[in-house]
XYZ file of C-alpha atoms in Angstrom:
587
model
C -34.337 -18.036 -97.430
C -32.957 -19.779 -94.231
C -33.668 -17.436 -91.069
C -30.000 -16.745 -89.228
C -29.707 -15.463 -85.921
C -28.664 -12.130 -86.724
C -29.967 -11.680 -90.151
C -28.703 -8.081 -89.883
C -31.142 -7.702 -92.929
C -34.285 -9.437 -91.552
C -33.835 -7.265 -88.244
C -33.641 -3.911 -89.832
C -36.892 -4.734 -91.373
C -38.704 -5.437 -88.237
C -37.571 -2.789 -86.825
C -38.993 -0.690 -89.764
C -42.099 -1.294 -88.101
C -41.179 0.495 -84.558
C -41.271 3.834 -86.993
C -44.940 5.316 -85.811
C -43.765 4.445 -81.965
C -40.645 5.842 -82.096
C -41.239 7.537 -78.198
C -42.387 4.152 -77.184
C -39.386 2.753 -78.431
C -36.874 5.425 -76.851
C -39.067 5.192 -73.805
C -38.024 1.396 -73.454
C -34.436 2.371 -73.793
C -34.276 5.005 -71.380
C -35.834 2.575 -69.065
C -33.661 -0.049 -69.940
C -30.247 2.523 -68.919
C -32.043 3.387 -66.023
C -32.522 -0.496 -64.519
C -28.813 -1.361 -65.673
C -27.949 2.045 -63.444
C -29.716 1.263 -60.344
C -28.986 -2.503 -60.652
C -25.543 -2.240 -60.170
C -25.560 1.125 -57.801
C -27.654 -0.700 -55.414
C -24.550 -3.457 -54.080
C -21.933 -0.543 -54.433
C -24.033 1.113 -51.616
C -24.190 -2.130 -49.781
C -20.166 -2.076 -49.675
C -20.320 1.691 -48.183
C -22.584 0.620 -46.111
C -20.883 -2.123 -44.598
C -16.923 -0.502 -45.077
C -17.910 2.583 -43.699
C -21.422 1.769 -41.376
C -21.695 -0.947 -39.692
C -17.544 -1.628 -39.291
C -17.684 2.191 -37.450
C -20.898 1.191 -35.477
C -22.076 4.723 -36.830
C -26.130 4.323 -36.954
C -26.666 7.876 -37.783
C -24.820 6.758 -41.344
C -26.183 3.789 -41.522
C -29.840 4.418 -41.206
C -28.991 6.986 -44.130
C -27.522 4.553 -46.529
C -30.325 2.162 -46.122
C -32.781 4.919 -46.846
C -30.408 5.710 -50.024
C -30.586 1.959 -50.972
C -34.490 1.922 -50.438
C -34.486 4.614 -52.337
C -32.610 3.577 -55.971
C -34.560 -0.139 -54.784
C -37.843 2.037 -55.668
C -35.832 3.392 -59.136
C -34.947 0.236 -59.937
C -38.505 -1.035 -59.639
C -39.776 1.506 -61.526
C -37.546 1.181 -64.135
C -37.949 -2.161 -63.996
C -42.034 -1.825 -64.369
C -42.116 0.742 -67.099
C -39.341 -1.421 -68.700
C -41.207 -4.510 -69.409
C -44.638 -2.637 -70.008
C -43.490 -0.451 -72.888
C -41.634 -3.537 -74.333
C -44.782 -5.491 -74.435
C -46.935 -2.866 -75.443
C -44.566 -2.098 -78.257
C -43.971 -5.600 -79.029
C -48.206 -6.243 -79.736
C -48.295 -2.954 -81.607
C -45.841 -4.039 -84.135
C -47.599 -7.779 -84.884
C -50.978 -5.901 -85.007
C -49.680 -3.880 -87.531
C -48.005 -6.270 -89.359
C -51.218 -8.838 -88.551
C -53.092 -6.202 -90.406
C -50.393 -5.898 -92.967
C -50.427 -9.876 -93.554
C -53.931 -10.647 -93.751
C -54.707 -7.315 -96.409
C -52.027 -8.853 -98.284
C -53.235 -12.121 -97.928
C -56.587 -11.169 -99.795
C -55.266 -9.546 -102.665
C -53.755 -13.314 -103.979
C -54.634 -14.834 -107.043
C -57.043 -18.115 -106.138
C -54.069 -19.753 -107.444
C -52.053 -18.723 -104.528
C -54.679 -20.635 -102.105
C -54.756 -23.540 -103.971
C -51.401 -24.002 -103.741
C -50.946 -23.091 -100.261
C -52.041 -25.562 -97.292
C -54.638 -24.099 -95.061
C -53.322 -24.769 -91.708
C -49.601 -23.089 -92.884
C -51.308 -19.596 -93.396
C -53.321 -19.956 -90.246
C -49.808 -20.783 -88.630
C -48.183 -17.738 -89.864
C -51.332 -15.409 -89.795
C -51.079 -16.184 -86.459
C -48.896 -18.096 -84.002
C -45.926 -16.971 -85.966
C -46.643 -13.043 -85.995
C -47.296 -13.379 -81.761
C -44.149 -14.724 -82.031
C -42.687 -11.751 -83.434
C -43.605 -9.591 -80.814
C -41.545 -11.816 -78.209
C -38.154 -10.480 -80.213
C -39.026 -7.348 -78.239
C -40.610 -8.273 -74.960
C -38.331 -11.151 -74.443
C -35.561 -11.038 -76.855
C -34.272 -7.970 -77.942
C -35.001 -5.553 -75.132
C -34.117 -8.142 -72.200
C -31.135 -8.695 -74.065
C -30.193 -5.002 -74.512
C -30.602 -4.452 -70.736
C -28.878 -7.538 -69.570
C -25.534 -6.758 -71.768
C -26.180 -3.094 -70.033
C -26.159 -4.354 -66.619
C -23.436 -6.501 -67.004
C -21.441 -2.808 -68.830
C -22.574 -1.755 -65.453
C -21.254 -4.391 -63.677
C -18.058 -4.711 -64.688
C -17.154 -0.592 -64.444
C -18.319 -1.151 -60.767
C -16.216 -3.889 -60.542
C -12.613 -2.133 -61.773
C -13.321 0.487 -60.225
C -13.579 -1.260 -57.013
C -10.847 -4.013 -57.022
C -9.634 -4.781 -60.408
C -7.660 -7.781 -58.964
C -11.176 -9.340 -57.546
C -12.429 -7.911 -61.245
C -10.148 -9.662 -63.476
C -10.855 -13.403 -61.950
C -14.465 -13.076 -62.483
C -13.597 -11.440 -66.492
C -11.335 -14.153 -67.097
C -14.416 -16.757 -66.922
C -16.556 -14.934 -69.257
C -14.825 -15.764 -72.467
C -15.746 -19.666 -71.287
C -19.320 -19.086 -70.827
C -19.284 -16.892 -74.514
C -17.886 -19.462 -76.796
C -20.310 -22.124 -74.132
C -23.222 -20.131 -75.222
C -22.411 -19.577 -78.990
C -22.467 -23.217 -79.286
C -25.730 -23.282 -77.544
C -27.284 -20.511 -79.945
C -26.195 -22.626 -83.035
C -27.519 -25.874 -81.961
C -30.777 -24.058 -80.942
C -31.224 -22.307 -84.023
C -31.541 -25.328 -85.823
C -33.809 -26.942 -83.191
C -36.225 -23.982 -83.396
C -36.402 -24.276 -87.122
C -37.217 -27.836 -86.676
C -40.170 -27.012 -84.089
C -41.966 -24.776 -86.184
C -41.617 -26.664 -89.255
C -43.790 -29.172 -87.511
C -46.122 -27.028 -85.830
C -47.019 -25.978 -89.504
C -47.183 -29.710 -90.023
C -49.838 -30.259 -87.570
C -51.723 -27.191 -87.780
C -52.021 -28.115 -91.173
C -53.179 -31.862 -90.969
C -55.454 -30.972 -88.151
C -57.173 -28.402 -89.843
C -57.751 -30.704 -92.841
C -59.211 -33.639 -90.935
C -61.221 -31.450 -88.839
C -62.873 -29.703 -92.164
C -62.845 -33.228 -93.709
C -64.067 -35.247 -90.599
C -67.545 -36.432 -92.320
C -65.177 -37.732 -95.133
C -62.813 -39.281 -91.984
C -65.394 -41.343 -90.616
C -67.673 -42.577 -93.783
C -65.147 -43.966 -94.958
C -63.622 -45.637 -91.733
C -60.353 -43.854 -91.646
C -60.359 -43.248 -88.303
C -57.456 -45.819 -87.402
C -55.384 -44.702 -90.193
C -55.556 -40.658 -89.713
C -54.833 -41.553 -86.095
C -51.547 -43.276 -87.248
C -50.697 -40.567 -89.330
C -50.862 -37.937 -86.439
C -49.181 -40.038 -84.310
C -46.244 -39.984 -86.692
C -46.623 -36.121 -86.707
C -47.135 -35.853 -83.194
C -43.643 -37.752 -82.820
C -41.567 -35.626 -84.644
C -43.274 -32.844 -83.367
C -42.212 -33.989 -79.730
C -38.427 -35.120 -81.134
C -38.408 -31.638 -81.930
C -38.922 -30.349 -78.976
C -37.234 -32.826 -77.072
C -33.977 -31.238 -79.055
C -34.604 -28.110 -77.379
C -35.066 -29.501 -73.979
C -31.394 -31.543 -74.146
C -29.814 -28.639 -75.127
C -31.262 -26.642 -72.356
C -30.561 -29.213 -70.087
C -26.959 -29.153 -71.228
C -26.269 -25.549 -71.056
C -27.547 -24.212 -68.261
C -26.111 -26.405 -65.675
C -22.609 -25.355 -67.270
C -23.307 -22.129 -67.050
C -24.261 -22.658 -63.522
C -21.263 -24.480 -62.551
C -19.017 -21.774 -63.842
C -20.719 -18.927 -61.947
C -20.018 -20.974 -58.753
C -16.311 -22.136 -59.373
C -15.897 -18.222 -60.500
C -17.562 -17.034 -57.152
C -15.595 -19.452 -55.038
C -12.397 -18.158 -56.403
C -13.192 -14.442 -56.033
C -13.795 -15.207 -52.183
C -11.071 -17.546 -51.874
C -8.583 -14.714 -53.364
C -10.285 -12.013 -51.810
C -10.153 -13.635 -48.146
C -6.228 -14.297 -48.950
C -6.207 -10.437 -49.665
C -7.470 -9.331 -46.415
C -5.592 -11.778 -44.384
C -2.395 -10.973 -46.246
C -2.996 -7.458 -44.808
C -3.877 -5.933 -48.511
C -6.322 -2.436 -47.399
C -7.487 -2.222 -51.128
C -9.548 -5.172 -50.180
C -12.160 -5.239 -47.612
C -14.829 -7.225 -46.352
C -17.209 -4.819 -47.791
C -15.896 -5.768 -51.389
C -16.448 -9.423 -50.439
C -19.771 -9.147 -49.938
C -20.640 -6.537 -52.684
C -18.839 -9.149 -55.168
C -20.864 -11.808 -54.236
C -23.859 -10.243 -55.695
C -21.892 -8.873 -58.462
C -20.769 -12.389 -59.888
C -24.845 -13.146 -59.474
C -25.501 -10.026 -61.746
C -22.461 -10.508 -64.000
C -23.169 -14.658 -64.760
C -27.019 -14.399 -64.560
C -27.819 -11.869 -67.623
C -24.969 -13.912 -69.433
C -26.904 -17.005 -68.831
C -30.083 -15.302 -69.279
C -28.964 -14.156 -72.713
C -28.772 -17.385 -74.453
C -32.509 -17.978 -72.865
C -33.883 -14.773 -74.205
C -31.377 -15.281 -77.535
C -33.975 -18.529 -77.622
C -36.512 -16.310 -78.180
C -35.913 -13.924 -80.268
C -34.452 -17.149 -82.781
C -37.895 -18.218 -82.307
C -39.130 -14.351 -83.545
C -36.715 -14.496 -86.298
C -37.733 -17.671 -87.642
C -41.288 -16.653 -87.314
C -40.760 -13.502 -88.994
C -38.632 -14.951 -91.707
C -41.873 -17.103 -93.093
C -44.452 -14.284 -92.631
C -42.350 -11.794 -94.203
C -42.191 -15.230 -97.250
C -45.550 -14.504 -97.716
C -45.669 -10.521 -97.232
C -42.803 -10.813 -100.139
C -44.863 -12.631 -102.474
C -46.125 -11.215 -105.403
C -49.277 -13.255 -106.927
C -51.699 -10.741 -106.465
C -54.341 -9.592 -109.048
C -53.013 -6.371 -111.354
C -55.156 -3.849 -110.148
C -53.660 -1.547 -112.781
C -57.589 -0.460 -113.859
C -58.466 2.608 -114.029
C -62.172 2.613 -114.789
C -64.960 2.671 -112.039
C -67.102 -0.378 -113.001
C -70.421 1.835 -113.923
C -73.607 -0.215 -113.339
C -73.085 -2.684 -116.807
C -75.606 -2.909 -119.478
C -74.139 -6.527 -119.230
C -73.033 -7.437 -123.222
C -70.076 -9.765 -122.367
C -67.639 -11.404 -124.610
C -64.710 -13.800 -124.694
C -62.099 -13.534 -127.836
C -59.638 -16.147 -128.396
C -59.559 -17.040 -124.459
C -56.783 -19.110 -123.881
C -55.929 -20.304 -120.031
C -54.196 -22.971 -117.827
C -54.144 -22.926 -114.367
C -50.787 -24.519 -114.066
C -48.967 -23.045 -116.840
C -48.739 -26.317 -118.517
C -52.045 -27.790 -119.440
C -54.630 -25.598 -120.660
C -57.970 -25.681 -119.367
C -59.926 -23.037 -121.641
C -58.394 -23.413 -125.162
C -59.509 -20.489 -127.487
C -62.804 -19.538 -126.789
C -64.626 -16.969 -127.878
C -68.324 -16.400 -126.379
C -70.877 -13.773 -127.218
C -73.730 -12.452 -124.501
C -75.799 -10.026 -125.192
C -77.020 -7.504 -122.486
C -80.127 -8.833 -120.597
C -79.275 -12.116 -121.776
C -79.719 -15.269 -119.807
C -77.135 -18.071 -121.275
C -76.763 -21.384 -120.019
C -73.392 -23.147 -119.996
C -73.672 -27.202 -120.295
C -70.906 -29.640 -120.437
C -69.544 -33.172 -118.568
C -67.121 -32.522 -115.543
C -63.669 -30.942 -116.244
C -65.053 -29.456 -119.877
C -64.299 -25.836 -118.032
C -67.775 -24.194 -117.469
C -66.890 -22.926 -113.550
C -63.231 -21.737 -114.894
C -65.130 -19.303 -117.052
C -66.812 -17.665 -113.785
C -63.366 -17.376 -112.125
C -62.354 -15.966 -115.360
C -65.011 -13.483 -115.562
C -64.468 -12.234 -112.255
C -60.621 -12.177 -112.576
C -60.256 -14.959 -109.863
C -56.997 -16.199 -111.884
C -55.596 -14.084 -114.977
C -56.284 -15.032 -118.777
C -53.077 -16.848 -120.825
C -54.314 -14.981 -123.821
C -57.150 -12.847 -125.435
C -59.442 -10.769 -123.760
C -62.301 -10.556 -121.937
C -64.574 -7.490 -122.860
C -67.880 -6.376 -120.616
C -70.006 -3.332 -122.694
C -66.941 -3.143 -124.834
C -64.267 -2.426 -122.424
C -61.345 -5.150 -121.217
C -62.382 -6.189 -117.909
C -58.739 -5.631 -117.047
C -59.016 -2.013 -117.463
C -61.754 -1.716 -114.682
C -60.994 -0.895 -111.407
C -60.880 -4.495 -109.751
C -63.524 -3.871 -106.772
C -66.009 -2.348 -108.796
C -65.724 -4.735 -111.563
C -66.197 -7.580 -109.013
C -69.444 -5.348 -107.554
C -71.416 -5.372 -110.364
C -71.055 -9.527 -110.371
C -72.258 -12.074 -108.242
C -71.808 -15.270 -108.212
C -74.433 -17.982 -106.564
C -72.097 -21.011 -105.996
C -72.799 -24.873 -105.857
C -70.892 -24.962 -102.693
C -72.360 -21.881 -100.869
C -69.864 -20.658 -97.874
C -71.737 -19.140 -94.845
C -69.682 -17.507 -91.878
C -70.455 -18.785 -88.560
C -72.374 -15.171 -87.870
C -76.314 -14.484 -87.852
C -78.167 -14.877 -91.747
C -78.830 -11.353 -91.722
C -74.311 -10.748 -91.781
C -74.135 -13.235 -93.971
C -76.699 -11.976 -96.499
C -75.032 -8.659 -96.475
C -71.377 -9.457 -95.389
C -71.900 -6.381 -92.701
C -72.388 -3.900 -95.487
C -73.638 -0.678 -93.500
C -75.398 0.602 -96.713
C -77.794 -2.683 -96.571
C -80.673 -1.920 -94.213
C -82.670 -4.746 -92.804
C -85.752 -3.593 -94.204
C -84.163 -4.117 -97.812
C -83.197 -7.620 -96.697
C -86.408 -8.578 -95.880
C -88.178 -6.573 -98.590
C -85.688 -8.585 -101.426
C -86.662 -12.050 -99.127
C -90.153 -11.707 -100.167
C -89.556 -11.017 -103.588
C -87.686 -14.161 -103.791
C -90.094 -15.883 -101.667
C -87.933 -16.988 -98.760
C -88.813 -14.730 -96.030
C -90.964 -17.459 -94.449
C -88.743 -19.993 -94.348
C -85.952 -17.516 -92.870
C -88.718 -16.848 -90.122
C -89.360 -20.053 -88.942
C -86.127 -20.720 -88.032
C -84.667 -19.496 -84.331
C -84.390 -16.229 -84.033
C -85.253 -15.612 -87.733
C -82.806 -13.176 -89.507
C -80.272 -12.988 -86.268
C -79.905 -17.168 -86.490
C -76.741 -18.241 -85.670
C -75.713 -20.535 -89.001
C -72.384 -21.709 -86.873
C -69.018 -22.488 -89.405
C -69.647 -23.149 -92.742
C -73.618 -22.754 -92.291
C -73.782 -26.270 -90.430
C -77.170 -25.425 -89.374
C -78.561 -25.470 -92.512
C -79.314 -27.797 -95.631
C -77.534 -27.458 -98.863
C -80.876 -25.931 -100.159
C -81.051 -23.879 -97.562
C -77.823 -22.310 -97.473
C -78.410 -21.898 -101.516
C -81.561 -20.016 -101.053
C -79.439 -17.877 -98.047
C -76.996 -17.366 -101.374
C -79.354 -16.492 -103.634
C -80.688 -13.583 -101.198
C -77.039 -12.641 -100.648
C -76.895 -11.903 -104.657
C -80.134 -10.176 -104.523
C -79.098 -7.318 -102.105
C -75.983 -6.420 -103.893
C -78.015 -5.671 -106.816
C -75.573 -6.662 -109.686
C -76.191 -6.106 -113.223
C -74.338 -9.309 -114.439
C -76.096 -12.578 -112.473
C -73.437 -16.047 -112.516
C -75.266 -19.064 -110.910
C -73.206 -22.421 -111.132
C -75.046 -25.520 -110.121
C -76.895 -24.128 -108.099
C -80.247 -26.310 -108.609
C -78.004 -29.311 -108.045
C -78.836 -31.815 -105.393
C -82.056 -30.166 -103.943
C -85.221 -31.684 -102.620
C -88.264 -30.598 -104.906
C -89.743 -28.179 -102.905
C -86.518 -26.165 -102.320
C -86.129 -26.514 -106.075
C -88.890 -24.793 -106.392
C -87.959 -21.636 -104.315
C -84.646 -21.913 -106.446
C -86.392 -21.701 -109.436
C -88.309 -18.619 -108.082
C -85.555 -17.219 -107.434
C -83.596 -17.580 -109.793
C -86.255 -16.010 -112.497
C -86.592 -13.013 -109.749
C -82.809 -12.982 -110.085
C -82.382 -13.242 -113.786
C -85.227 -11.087 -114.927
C -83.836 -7.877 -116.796
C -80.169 -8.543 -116.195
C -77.624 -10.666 -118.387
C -76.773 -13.999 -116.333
C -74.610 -17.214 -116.396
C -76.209 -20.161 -115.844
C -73.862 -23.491 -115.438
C -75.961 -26.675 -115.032
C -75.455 -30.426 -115.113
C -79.372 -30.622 -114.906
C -80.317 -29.465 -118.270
C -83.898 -29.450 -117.550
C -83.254 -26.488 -115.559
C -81.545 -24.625 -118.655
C -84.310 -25.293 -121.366
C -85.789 -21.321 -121.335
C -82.380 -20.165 -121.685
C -82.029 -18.082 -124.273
C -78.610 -19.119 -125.259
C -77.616 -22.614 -124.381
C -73.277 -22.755 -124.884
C -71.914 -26.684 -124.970
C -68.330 -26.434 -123.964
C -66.144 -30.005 -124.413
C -62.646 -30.023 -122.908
C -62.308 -26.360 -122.901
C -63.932 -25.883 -126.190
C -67.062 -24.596 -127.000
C -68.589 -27.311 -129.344
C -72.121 -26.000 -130.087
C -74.295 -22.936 -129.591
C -78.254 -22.246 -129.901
C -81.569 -22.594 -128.110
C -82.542 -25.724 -126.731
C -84.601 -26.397 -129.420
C -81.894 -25.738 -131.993
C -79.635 -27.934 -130.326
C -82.287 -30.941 -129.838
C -82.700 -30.497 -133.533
C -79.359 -32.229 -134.140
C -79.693 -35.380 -133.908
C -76.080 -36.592 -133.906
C -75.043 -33.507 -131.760
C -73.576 -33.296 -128.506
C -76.030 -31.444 -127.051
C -78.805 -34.159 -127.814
C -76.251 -36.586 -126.591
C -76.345 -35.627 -123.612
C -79.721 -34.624 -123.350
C -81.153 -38.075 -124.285
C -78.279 -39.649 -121.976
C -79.990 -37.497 -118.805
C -83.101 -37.770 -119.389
C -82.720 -41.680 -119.790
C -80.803 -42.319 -116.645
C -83.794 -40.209 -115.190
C -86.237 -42.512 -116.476
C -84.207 -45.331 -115.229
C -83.842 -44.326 -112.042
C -87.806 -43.292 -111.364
């Protein structure tokens, strides 16, 4: 959906969200009637003052009228203070709710979702587009509210005055209107353009940063620099649009104010020398400031109409996303009880395009307690059964029962509670290893951490780093080895205490000594609980007691190692003997 202007429909929706501060909201209103009040009062007393004052030589009068006029001054001020507070307070309680809104929403998608979705766009609109939101109040729709008021304002003070000196400066207005509706259009279109490509470059900058090792082995250095420059240039042509029209407009709009103000004062001086006594010199000088309130706001409006485009723009893609339904049916009804762990797959069909399937009619038997080991080349669809398991993405077909039950009739959270996962590429939080091992879960005490540590024998290695347990692993875990942030994982799994254990590849591409914690581990992990082993190394599946050979999304052949060794023309010993050779080949 394009964003408009006044998307009557997108702007009842935001303000939806001014609901739980409705006194807030009538609070910047009253304050908004109040400045538009006192604005324009304050030059009518300056015409008294000067008509009836200072042309009389009467001090007494006059030193009361300029108390009256520092008096609505100190209104106006106030009305002017709690005016723009309460619109900015309102305006950054409405993004954090609808901040809060986004990003819950944002973690009930399908994995799907995120793989189809760039990085750097949803940090865009998680962020830099909600803030923008909040300027539709603070500087768009509130500032525009109380300029049209103070013009309302204006203009009554003005008839009632001298309507003759009222109608010259009216006349202009239409001008300056159908000036500034051209200026909105063009605008609107320039804005769009703008944060189209500040979603491009958030985007591309938050890939190369995350992929910078990748940048620079392979020399690309010269190549992603001409790339950004290309972005960077339509990124400044962008804004470049909005500076021309800018540049345009507001010197106009300038120039008509002053031809409008030269012709009141020409007029009005040809009134009061023609001998006219409606006219005086006090309305001369009162107009002067009235043209300046009239002509400003209307000037100012197409400014603050800037940004509240901006904020409609902005909350036309969040509210994309917020309107998106890919999340996970969470239509279970059963608390996940702590599993005896007997899994199985019938008929499991899946793609995770909707074209190609990836898992093409399994069906897979695991008995509670059960350790089974999943083996296969790259692409046969071992991982996509862990995503399956834990209802990552949603089965084509079939179904997917744990202790007899369709995992789709458990209540999603506790289904996901009672499985962890130990991942090839572990993901550590740039927080302390103590947060990451327990993802700030109040209910895990240090002591347990370090209790479960021992068991697994990593506690010592966890001390001798800095600080120990409060070590700062910075983004991503950069501080730490693959091995090491696989042991942190392995930990992580421990403390939850699950009662069905998934581990894919996670013995690949470790030094032998941290193989050799893994392996600890992973038999502390494994003992008297069904787990999921996925391996490329099949010397680390051997004990298994269920080895599953899966072959572009089928499963090909089942048994014990030994059972599958046995065949000498099957897959399993394929591969096997294929390993074990390069192995040989390379020692």
């Amino acid at each position: 959906m394009k964003a408009k202007a006044f998307d009557t429909r997108l702007f009842k929706r935001i303000l939806q969200y001014t609901k739980p501060y409705r006194l807030l909201f009538y609070g910047v209103i009253a304050s908004a009637v109040g400045l538009a009040i006192f604005s324009a009062l304050r030059p009518y007393l300056l015409k008294s003052t000067v008509d009836d004052y200072i042309k009389t030589h009467d001090a007494h009068g006059l030193l009361l009228y300029i108390s009256l006029m520092g008096f609505v001054l100190m209104l106006e001020v106030l009305s002017q203070f709690y005016f723009v507070l309460w619109a900015n307070v309102l305006g950054q309680d409405i993004v954090k709710d609808i901040r809060m809104k986004l990003f819950r929403h944002l973690l009930s998608f399908k994995m799907r979702y995120f793989d189809m979705a760039p990085v750097g766009q949803l940090i865009t609109r998680s962020v830099s587009d909600i803030e923008s939101i909040a300027r539709i109040f603070s500087q768009g729709l509130f500032m525009i509210f109380s300029d049209l008021l103070k013009m309302v304002a204006v203009l009554i003070f003005m008839f009632w005055m001298n309507w003759k000196l009222a109608w010259i400066a009216t006349l202009a207005m239409p001008v300056l209107v159908y000036i500034t509706r051209i200026f909105q259009r063009k605008m609107q279109v320039a804005f769009e353009e703008v944060r189209l490509q500040v979603a491009n470059m958030n985007t591309f900058v938050q890939e190369r940063v995350t992929g910078m090792k990748i940048v620079q082995l392979f020399n690309r250095e010269d190549i992603e620099a001409e790339k950004f420059r290309d972005i960077n240039h339509k990124h400044r042509h962008a804004w470049v649009k909005t500076i021309l029209y800018n540049s345009i407009f507001f010197p106009i709009a300038d120039i008509i104010s002053s031809v409008t103000l030269g012709l009141v004062v020409w007029y009005g001086c040809s009134l009061i020398l023609g001998g006219n006594l409606n006219t005086t010199f006090g309305d001369l000088f009162t107009y002067t400031m009235y043209i300046g309130m009239l002509f400003n706001p209307l000037r100012q409006i197409a400014d603050k109409f800037n940004e509240m485009q901006l904020g409609m723009i902005s909350a036309n893609r969040v509210f994309e996303i917020l309107d998106t339904e890919d999340q996970v049916q969470q239509n279970g009804s059963i608390e996940a009880p702590s599993f005896n762990g007997e899994i199985l797959f019938r008929d499991v069909h899946f793609s995770y395009t909707g074209k190609e399937e990836v898992i093409k009619g399994i069906d897979l038997s695991v008995k509670a307690g059960q350790m089974v080991a999943i083996v296969g080349s790259t692409g046969a669809g071992k991982s996509t059964i862990i995503n399956l398991l834990n209802r990552f993405y949603e089965i084509d077909s079939g179904e997917i029962l744990i202790d007899g039950q369709n995992i789709v009739n458990y209540k999603l959270d506790s289904l996901r509670k009672q499985i962890a996962v130990v991942l090839q590429d572990v993901f550590l939080f740039a927080d302390s290893i103590f947060h990451n091992i327990t993802l700030h879960n109040p209910a895990i005490s240090r002591e347990e951490v370090i209790s479960a540590a021992k068991k697994i024998g990593i506690h010592e290695f966890i001390q001798s780093l800095p600080d120990g347990y409060d070590y700062n692993v910075k983004e991503r875990g950069a501080m730490l080895s693959s091995g090491q942030r696989q042991l942190i994982a392995f930990l992580r799994a421990y403390v939850s205490n699950p009662s069905i254990l998934v581990l894919d590849e996670a013995t690949s591409s470790v030094d032998t000594h941290t193989e050799e914690m893994i392996q600890h581990a992973t038999e502390t992990l494994t003992s008297g609980r069904t787990s999921i082993v996925i391996a490329h190394r099949l010397a680390t599946v051997i004990n298994a007691d269920k080895i599953v050979v899966m072959d572009k999304g089928l499963i090909v052949e089942e048994g014990t190692h030994a059972e599958l060794l046995g065949r000498s023309d099957g897959y399993y010993r394929n591969l096997y003997d294929s390993q074990f050779l390069s192995e040989e080949k390379a020692n």
